[in-house]
Amino acid sequence: MDFDLQPIGDNAVMVSFGNQMDMLIHEQVRKLSAHLSANTFDWLTAFVPAYTNITIFYEPLTIMKHVTNTSPYDEICQRISSIVQQLQMESAEASNIIEIPVCYGGKHGPDLSYVAEKNHLSEDEVIAIHSKAEYLVYMIGFAPGFPYIGGMSSAIGTPRKVTPRLKIPAGSVGIADKQTGIYPIASPGGWQIIGQTPKSLFIPDAAQPSLLKAGDKICFKPIDEETFLEWREMHDSH
């Protein structure tokens, strides 16, 4: 797969694999992120993965210690290109599949009826379409533990709210245009809320605070109000 390198300031390089949300492009971003996490490079200071690219921050002075006839930028590009080319010959790691229980509609999903009406569907049809797909987490961002998810059917795509809510409860499952997502913490937001999961997506003091990570696959499982409350009660008691 082709890739492109471009400078971001004087101490960062953006590695781009394309310009659209795509599973193969995501695999390249994920493999490079995993490689950078697993290896110690004296020139690497940080990296930030996104949908189709990853920005790599480096220390120019460290690079200059090892080269005399080229610029730090040219040298870092050579090193990154070599890493990417090697990784492209390797198979991607298998994704975790995580089930997310969701209580749809009612007080947990106040916008379910609007999403159904907007797409000329019944509420049950929206739930069926939303819960039958297997989704891919492309990246975590916006808020701690917030997953940017791909794979939702355009049949239930719905624009964001014109006026965002001031507070959306943690665990709320929403739709914004052709994407679905889950609010890990209570926060303002403009997504159309169709349900809520009792599962905690972000626990600050946990060894791995975010339940989800880029590369995970998730599926939504419809549950009723009673199951939602039982799950919450069991979680709160631990």
PDB file of C-alpha atoms in Angstrom:
ATOM      1  CA  MET A   1       0.000   0.000   0.000  1.00  0.00           C
ATOM      2  CA  ASP A   2       1.291   3.466  -0.884  1.00  0.00           C
ATOM      3  CA  PHE A   3       2.040   5.964   1.864  1.00  0.00           C
ATOM      4  CA  ASP A   4       3.102   9.581   2.012  1.00  0.00           C
ATOM      5  CA  LEU A   5       5.376  11.494   4.397  1.00  0.00           C
ATOM      6  CA  GLN A   6       5.125  15.196   5.071  1.00  0.00           C
ATOM      7  CA  PRO A   7       6.694  17.522   7.658  1.00  0.00           C
ATOM      8  CA  ILE A   8       4.635  18.899  10.534  1.00  0.00           C
ATOM      9  CA  GLY A   9       6.728  21.738  11.956  1.00  0.00           C
ATOM     10  CA  ASP A  10      10.403  21.057  12.577  1.00  0.00           C
ATOM     11  CA  ASN A  11      10.111  17.979  14.778  1.00  0.00           C
ATOM     12  CA  ALA A  12       7.263  15.841  13.428  1.00  0.00           C
ATOM     13  CA  VAL A  13       6.366  13.767  10.373  1.00  0.00           C
ATOM     14  CA  MET A  14       2.874  12.741   9.311  1.00  0.00           C
ATOM     15  CA  VAL A  15       2.642   9.303   7.699  1.00  0.00           C
ATOM     16  CA  SER A  16      -0.532   9.163   5.575  1.00  0.00           C
ATOM     17  CA  PHE A  17      -1.945   5.978   4.082  1.00  0.00           C
ATOM     18  CA  GLY A  18      -4.949   7.521   2.318  1.00  0.00           C
ATOM     19  CA  ASN A  19      -7.762   9.998   2.780  1.00  0.00           C
ATOM     20  CA  GLN A  20     -10.806   7.907   3.577  1.00  0.00           C
ATOM     21  CA  MET A  21     -12.092   5.752   6.426  1.00  0.00           C
ATOM     22  CA  ASP A  22     -10.993   2.272   5.327  1.00  0.00           C
ATOM     23  CA  MET A  23     -10.213  -0.971   7.163  1.00  0.00           C
ATOM     24  CA  LEU A  24      -6.980  -1.677   5.230  1.00  0.00           C
ATOM     25  CA  ILE A  25      -5.741   1.863   5.864  1.00  0.00           C
ATOM     26  CA  HIS A  26      -6.610   1.475   9.530  1.00  0.00           C
ATOM     27  CA  GLU A  27      -4.555  -1.744   9.718  1.00  0.00           C
ATOM     28  CA  GLN A  28      -1.490   0.158   8.518  1.00  0.00           C
ATOM     29  CA  VAL A  29      -1.987   2.871  11.133  1.00  0.00           C
ATOM     30  CA  ARG A  30      -2.524   0.254  13.847  1.00  0.00           C
ATOM     31  CA  LYS A  31       0.545  -1.798  12.911  1.00  0.00           C
ATOM     32  CA  LEU A  32       2.802   1.254  12.901  1.00  0.00           C
ATOM     33  CA  SER A  33       1.357   2.437  16.252  1.00  0.00           C
ATOM     34  CA  ALA A  34       1.923  -0.990  17.811  1.00  0.00           C
ATOM     35  CA  HIS A  35       5.495  -1.095  16.491  1.00  0.00           C
ATOM     36  CA  LEU A  36       6.323   2.333  17.894  1.00  0.00           C
ATOM     37  CA  SER A  37       4.828   1.354  21.262  1.00  0.00           C
ATOM     38  CA  ALA A  38       6.744  -1.909  21.440  1.00  0.00           C
ATOM     39  CA  ASN A  39      10.179  -0.559  20.495  1.00  0.00           C
ATOM     40  CA  THR A  40      12.506   1.962  22.087  1.00  0.00           C
ATOM     41  CA  PHE A  41      13.777   4.596  19.659  1.00  0.00           C
ATOM     42  CA  ASP A  42      16.022   7.284  21.153  1.00  0.00           C
ATOM     43  CA  TRP A  43      14.689   9.799  18.604  1.00  0.00           C
ATOM     44  CA  LEU A  44      10.964   9.175  19.251  1.00  0.00           C
ATOM     45  CA  THR A  45       9.220  11.591  21.626  1.00  0.00           C
ATOM     46  CA  ALA A  46       5.538  10.861  20.879  1.00  0.00           C
ATOM     47  CA  PHE A  47       3.108   9.682  18.219  1.00  0.00           C
ATOM     48  CA  VAL A  48      -0.551  10.413  17.524  1.00  0.00           C
ATOM     49  CA  PRO A  49      -2.612   7.956  15.419  1.00  0.00           C
ATOM     50  CA  ALA A  50      -5.740   9.118  13.568  1.00  0.00           C
ATOM     51  CA  TYR A  51      -8.181   7.632  11.032  1.00  0.00           C
ATOM     52  CA  THR A  52      -5.831   7.519   8.041  1.00  0.00           C
ATOM     53  CA  ASN A  53      -2.497   8.753   9.346  1.00  0.00           C
ATOM     54  CA  ILE A  54      -0.104   8.830  12.250  1.00  0.00           C
ATOM     55  CA  THR A  55       1.979  11.823  13.284  1.00  0.00           C
ATOM     56  CA  ILE A  56       5.404  10.924  14.670  1.00  0.00           C
ATOM     57  CA  PHE A  57       7.280  13.430  16.831  1.00  0.00           C
ATOM     58  CA  TYR A  58      11.075  13.147  16.982  1.00  0.00           C
ATOM     59  CA  GLU A  59      14.084  14.824  18.547  1.00  0.00           C
ATOM     60  CA  PRO A  60      16.177  16.472  15.767  1.00  0.00           C
ATOM     61  CA  LEU A  61      19.285  16.819  17.968  1.00  0.00           C
ATOM     62  CA  THR A  62      19.293  13.075  18.610  1.00  0.00           C
ATOM     63  CA  ILE A  63      19.042  12.368  14.890  1.00  0.00           C
ATOM     64  CA  MET A  64      21.933  14.772  14.183  1.00  0.00           C
ATOM     65  CA  LYS A  65      24.226  12.703  16.413  1.00  0.00           C
ATOM     66  CA  HIS A  66      23.971   9.819  13.956  1.00  0.00           C
ATOM     67  CA  VAL A  67      24.184  11.632  10.592  1.00  0.00           C
ATOM     68  CA  THR A  68      26.569  14.089   8.986  1.00  0.00           C
ATOM     69  CA  ASN A  69      25.594  14.305   5.328  1.00  0.00           C
ATOM     70  CA  THR A  70      21.799  14.683   5.460  1.00  0.00           C
ATOM     71  CA  SER A  71      19.183  16.693   7.329  1.00  0.00           C
ATOM     72  CA  PRO A  72      17.373  15.328  10.417  1.00  0.00           C
ATOM     73  CA  TYR A  73      14.108  15.393   8.446  1.00  0.00           C
ATOM     74  CA  ASP A  74      15.507  13.365   5.529  1.00  0.00           C
ATOM     75  CA  GLU A  75      17.052  10.890   7.927  1.00  0.00           C
ATOM     76  CA  ILE A  76      13.871  10.403   9.945  1.00  0.00           C
ATOM     77  CA  CYS A  77      11.898   9.927   6.714  1.00  0.00           C
ATOM     78  CA  GLN A  78      14.309   7.186   5.652  1.00  0.00           C
ATOM     79  CA  ARG A  79      13.969   5.435   8.984  1.00  0.00           C
ATOM     80  CA  ILE A  80      10.180   5.675   9.058  1.00  0.00           C
ATOM     81  CA  SER A  81       9.880   4.529   5.434  1.00  0.00           C
ATOM     82  CA  SER A  82      12.015   1.487   6.215  1.00  0.00           C
ATOM     83  CA  ILE A  83       9.821   0.612   9.207  1.00  0.00           C
ATOM     84  CA  VAL A  84       6.561   1.024   7.251  1.00  0.00           C
ATOM     85  CA  GLN A  85       7.792  -1.055   4.317  1.00  0.00           C
ATOM     86  CA  GLN A  86       8.817  -3.848   6.685  1.00  0.00           C
ATOM     87  CA  LEU A  87       5.505  -3.772   8.523  1.00  0.00           C
ATOM     88  CA  GLN A  88       3.532  -3.943   5.276  1.00  0.00           C
ATOM     89  CA  MET A  89       4.977  -7.407   4.698  1.00  0.00           C
ATOM     90  CA  GLU A  90       3.658  -8.607   8.066  1.00  0.00           C
ATOM     91  CA  SER A  91       0.146  -9.777   8.879  1.00  0.00           C
ATOM     92  CA  ALA A  92      -2.041  -7.627  11.105  1.00  0.00           C
ATOM     93  CA  GLU A  93      -2.855  -8.844  14.606  1.00  0.00           C
ATOM     94  CA  ALA A  94      -6.308 -10.281  15.231  1.00  0.00           C
ATOM     95  CA  SER A  95      -8.807  -7.827  16.704  1.00  0.00           C
ATOM     96  CA  ASN A  96     -10.539  -8.282  20.043  1.00  0.00           C
ATOM     97  CA  ILE A  97     -14.312  -8.602  19.753  1.00  0.00           C
ATOM     98  CA  ILE A  98     -16.144  -6.837  22.572  1.00  0.00           C
ATOM     99  CA  GLU A  99     -19.877  -7.041  23.201  1.00  0.00           C
ATOM    100  CA  ILE A 100     -21.576  -3.829  24.305  1.00  0.00           C
ATOM    101  CA  PRO A 101     -25.028  -4.314  25.892  1.00  0.00           C
ATOM    102  CA  VAL A 102     -27.436  -1.488  25.040  1.00  0.00           C
ATOM    103  CA  CYS A 103     -30.846  -0.560  26.369  1.00  0.00           C
ATOM    104  CA  TYR A 104     -32.441   1.191  23.391  1.00  0.00           C
ATOM    105  CA  GLY A 105     -35.128   3.869  23.469  1.00  0.00           C
ATOM    106  CA  GLY A 106     -37.126   5.348  26.315  1.00  0.00           C
ATOM    107  CA  LYS A 107     -35.194   7.480  28.790  1.00  0.00           C
ATOM    108  CA  HIS A 108     -31.977   5.767  27.688  1.00  0.00           C
ATOM    109  CA  GLY A 109     -32.471   6.620  24.016  1.00  0.00           C
ATOM    110  CA  PRO A 110     -34.554   9.790  23.735  1.00  0.00           C
ATOM    111  CA  ASP A 111     -33.732  10.302  20.039  1.00  0.00           C
ATOM    112  CA  LEU A 112     -34.566   6.778  18.843  1.00  0.00           C
ATOM    113  CA  SER A 113     -37.989   7.854  17.577  1.00  0.00           C
ATOM    114  CA  TYR A 114     -36.462  10.786  15.665  1.00  0.00           C
ATOM    115  CA  VAL A 115     -33.842   8.543  14.015  1.00  0.00           C
ATOM    116  CA  ALA A 116     -36.606   6.127  13.020  1.00  0.00           C
ATOM    117  CA  GLU A 117     -38.832   8.875  11.626  1.00  0.00           C
ATOM    118  CA  LYS A 118     -35.935  10.518   9.758  1.00  0.00           C
ATOM    119  CA  ASN A 119     -35.117   7.245   7.984  1.00  0.00           C
ATOM    120  CA  HIS A 120     -38.728   6.073   7.463  1.00  0.00           C
ATOM    121  CA  LEU A 121     -38.257   3.091   9.727  1.00  0.00           C
ATOM    122  CA  SER A 122     -39.833   1.739  12.892  1.00  0.00           C
ATOM    123  CA  GLU A 123     -37.905   1.953  16.147  1.00  0.00           C
ATOM    124  CA  ASP A 124     -37.487  -1.839  16.140  1.00  0.00           C
ATOM    125  CA  GLU A 125     -36.002  -1.665  12.636  1.00  0.00           C
ATOM    126  CA  VAL A 126     -33.474   0.951  13.750  1.00  0.00           C
ATOM    127  CA  ILE A 127     -32.475  -1.247  16.697  1.00  0.00           C
ATOM    128  CA  ALA A 128     -32.155  -4.312  14.472  1.00  0.00           C
ATOM    129  CA  ILE A 129     -29.980  -2.505  11.933  1.00  0.00           C
ATOM    130  CA  HIS A 130     -27.800  -0.881  14.594  1.00  0.00           C
ATOM    131  CA  SER A 131     -27.255  -4.084  16.574  1.00  0.00           C
ATOM    132  CA  LYS A 132     -26.682  -6.565  13.745  1.00  0.00           C
ATOM    133  CA  ALA A 133     -23.449  -5.026  12.418  1.00  0.00           C
ATOM    134  CA  GLU A 134     -19.882  -5.679  13.530  1.00  0.00           C
ATOM    135  CA  TYR A 135     -18.061  -2.393  14.080  1.00  0.00           C
ATOM    136  CA  LEU A 136     -14.415  -1.369  14.073  1.00  0.00           C
ATOM    137  CA  VAL A 137     -12.862   1.118  16.508  1.00  0.00           C
ATOM    138  CA  TYR A 138     -10.688   3.378  14.382  1.00  0.00           C
ATOM    139  CA  MET A 139      -9.342   5.586  17.148  1.00  0.00           C
ATOM    140  CA  ILE A 140      -9.957   6.960  20.632  1.00  0.00           C
ATOM    141  CA  GLY A 141     -10.383  10.707  21.068  1.00  0.00           C
ATOM    142  CA  PHE A 142     -12.602  13.760  21.733  1.00  0.00           C
ATOM    143  CA  ALA A 143     -13.029  12.638  25.359  1.00  0.00           C
ATOM    144  CA  PRO A 144     -11.179  10.002  27.433  1.00  0.00           C
ATOM    145  CA  GLY A 145     -12.167   6.591  26.086  1.00  0.00           C
ATOM    146  CA  PHE A 146     -14.481   7.931  23.344  1.00  0.00           C
ATOM    147  CA  PRO A 147     -14.383   5.452  20.419  1.00  0.00           C
ATOM    148  CA  TYR A 148     -14.601   6.606  16.805  1.00  0.00           C
ATOM    149  CA  ILE A 149     -16.413   3.667  15.237  1.00  0.00           C
ATOM    150  CA  GLY A 150     -16.868   2.632  11.620  1.00  0.00           C
ATOM    151  CA  GLY A 151     -19.272   0.155  10.083  1.00  0.00           C
ATOM    152  CA  MET A 152     -22.740   1.613  10.689  1.00  0.00           C
ATOM    153  CA  SER A 153     -25.335   1.185   7.972  1.00  0.00           C
ATOM    154  CA  SER A 154     -26.234   4.380   6.112  1.00  0.00           C
ATOM    155  CA  ALA A 155     -29.866   3.249   6.398  1.00  0.00           C
ATOM    156  CA  ILE A 156     -29.994   4.758   9.896  1.00  0.00           C
ATOM    157  CA  GLY A 157     -27.645   7.708   9.317  1.00  0.00           C
ATOM    158  CA  THR A 158     -28.983  10.888  10.958  1.00  0.00           C
ATOM    159  CA  PRO A 159     -27.497  14.403  11.212  1.00  0.00           C
ATOM    160  CA  ARG A 160     -26.290  15.762  14.521  1.00  0.00           C
ATOM    161  CA  LYS A 161     -28.694  17.828  16.606  1.00  0.00           C
ATOM    162  CA  VAL A 162     -28.889  21.506  15.648  1.00  0.00           C
ATOM    163  CA  THR A 163     -28.572  22.450  19.320  1.00  0.00           C
ATOM    164  CA  PRO A 164     -26.286  20.133  21.335  1.00  0.00           C
ATOM    165  CA  ARG A 165     -27.345  18.912  24.765  1.00  0.00           C
ATOM    166  CA  LEU A 166     -25.489  20.407  27.717  1.00  0.00           C
ATOM    167  CA  LYS A 167     -25.061  17.005  29.323  1.00  0.00           C
ATOM    168  CA  ILE A 168     -25.262  13.480  27.929  1.00  0.00           C
ATOM    169  CA  PRO A 169     -25.048  10.591  30.444  1.00  0.00           C
ATOM    170  CA  ALA A 170     -22.034   8.275  30.431  1.00  0.00           C
ATOM    171  CA  GLY A 171     -22.652   5.168  28.339  1.00  0.00           C
ATOM    172  CA  SER A 172     -25.011   6.898  25.911  1.00  0.00           C
ATOM    173  CA  VAL A 173     -24.950   5.399  22.423  1.00  0.00           C
ATOM    174  CA  GLY A 174     -25.478   7.910  19.653  1.00  0.00           C
ATOM    175  CA  ILE A 175     -25.585   8.491  15.916  1.00  0.00           C
ATOM    176  CA  ALA A 176     -24.036  11.430  14.069  1.00  0.00           C
ATOM    177  CA  ASP A 177     -24.435  11.378  10.291  1.00  0.00           C
ATOM    178  CA  LYS A 178     -23.085   7.966   9.192  1.00  0.00           C
ATOM    179  CA  GLN A 179     -21.272   7.153  12.419  1.00  0.00           C
ATOM    180  CA  THR A 180     -22.192   5.674  15.757  1.00  0.00           C
ATOM    181  CA  GLY A 181     -20.369   6.213  19.015  1.00  0.00           C
ATOM    182  CA  ILE A 182     -20.499   5.823  22.787  1.00  0.00           C
ATOM    183  CA  TYR A 183     -20.038   8.600  25.336  1.00  0.00           C
ATOM    184  CA  PRO A 184     -17.650   7.148  27.965  1.00  0.00           C
ATOM    185  CA  ILE A 185     -18.199  10.013  30.403  1.00  0.00           C
ATOM    186  CA  ALA A 186     -20.977  12.525  30.976  1.00  0.00           C
ATOM    187  CA  SER A 187     -20.380  15.485  28.672  1.00  0.00           C
ATOM    188  CA  PRO A 188     -22.073  17.944  26.301  1.00  0.00           C
ATOM    189  CA  GLY A 189     -22.756  16.618  22.811  1.00  0.00           C
ATOM    190  CA  GLY A 190     -24.850  16.817  19.694  1.00  0.00           C
ATOM    191  CA  TRP A 191     -25.217  13.173  18.701  1.00  0.00           C
ATOM    192  CA  GLN A 192     -28.677  11.596  18.392  1.00  0.00           C
ATOM    193  CA  ILE A 193     -28.932   9.341  21.462  1.00  0.00           C
ATOM    194  CA  ILE A 194     -30.639   6.021  20.720  1.00  0.00           C
ATOM    195  CA  GLY A 195     -29.644   3.981  23.777  1.00  0.00           C
ATOM    196  CA  GLN A 196     -27.330   3.536  26.720  1.00  0.00           C
ATOM    197  CA  THR A 197     -24.944   0.835  27.855  1.00  0.00           C
ATOM    198  CA  PRO A 198     -24.486  -0.025  31.543  1.00  0.00           C
ATOM    199  CA  LYS A 199     -20.900  -1.013  30.737  1.00  0.00           C
ATOM    200  CA  SER A 200     -18.171   1.420  31.842  1.00  0.00           C
ATOM    201  CA  LEU A 201     -15.967   2.508  28.961  1.00  0.00           C
ATOM    202  CA  PHE A 202     -13.583   4.647  30.991  1.00  0.00           C
ATOM    203  CA  ILE A 203     -12.261   3.892  34.489  1.00  0.00           C
ATOM    204  CA  PRO A 204      -9.537   6.436  35.380  1.00  0.00           C
ATOM    205  CA  ASP A 205      -7.776   4.356  38.056  1.00  0.00           C
ATOM    206  CA  ALA A 206      -7.733   1.096  36.068  1.00  0.00           C
ATOM    207  CA  ALA A 207      -4.505  -0.316  34.623  1.00  0.00           C
ATOM    208  CA  GLN A 208      -6.085   0.217  31.197  1.00  0.00           C
ATOM    209  CA  PRO A 209      -8.497   3.138  31.744  1.00  0.00           C
ATOM    210  CA  SER A 210     -10.188   2.842  28.340  1.00  0.00           C
ATOM    211  CA  LEU A 211     -12.200  -0.323  27.732  1.00  0.00           C
ATOM    212  CA  LEU A 212     -11.768   0.063  23.975  1.00  0.00           C
ATOM    213  CA  LYS A 213      -8.735   0.755  21.822  1.00  0.00           C
ATOM    214  CA  ALA A 214      -8.062   1.268  18.141  1.00  0.00           C
ATOM    215  CA  GLY A 215      -8.397  -2.005  16.276  1.00  0.00           C
ATOM    216  CA  ASP A 216     -11.025  -3.532  18.555  1.00  0.00           C
ATOM    217  CA  LYS A 217     -14.202  -4.849  16.988  1.00  0.00           C
ATOM    218  CA  ILE A 218     -17.471  -4.369  18.820  1.00  0.00           C
ATOM    219  CA  CYS A 219     -21.043  -5.520  18.527  1.00  0.00           C
ATOM    220  CA  PHE A 220     -24.098  -4.084  20.250  1.00  0.00           C
ATOM    221  CA  LYS A 221     -26.475  -6.428  22.107  1.00  0.00           C
ATOM    222  CA  PRO A 222     -29.996  -5.153  22.865  1.00  0.00           C
ATOM    223  CA  ILE A 223     -31.036  -5.572  26.506  1.00  0.00           C
ATOM    224  CA  ASP A 224     -34.183  -4.593  28.408  1.00  0.00           C
ATOM    225  CA  GLU A 225     -34.545  -2.115  31.268  1.00  0.00           C
ATOM    226  CA  GLU A 226     -34.433  -4.840  33.922  1.00  0.00           C
ATOM    227  CA  THR A 227     -31.141  -6.223  32.606  1.00  0.00           C
ATOM    228  CA  PHE A 228     -29.737  -2.694  32.388  1.00  0.00           C
ATOM    229  CA  LEU A 229     -30.543  -2.030  36.061  1.00  0.00           C
ATOM    230  CA  GLU A 230     -29.204  -5.424  37.171  1.00  0.00           C
ATOM    231  CA  TRP A 231     -25.939  -4.779  35.324  1.00  0.00           C
ATOM    232  CA  ARG A 232     -25.601  -1.336  36.928  1.00  0.00           C
ATOM    233  CA  GLU A 233     -26.393  -2.680  40.383  1.00  0.00           C
ATOM    234  CA  MET A 234     -23.841  -5.469  40.042  1.00  0.00           C
ATOM    235  CA  HIS A 235     -21.190  -2.996  38.837  1.00  0.00           C
ATOM    236  CA  ASP A 236     -21.922  -0.472  41.599  1.00  0.00           C
ATOM    237  CA  SER A 237     -21.601  -3.165  44.259  1.00  0.00           C
ATOM    238  CA  HIS A 238     -18.002  -3.961  43.267  1.00  0.00           C
TER     239      HIS A 238
END
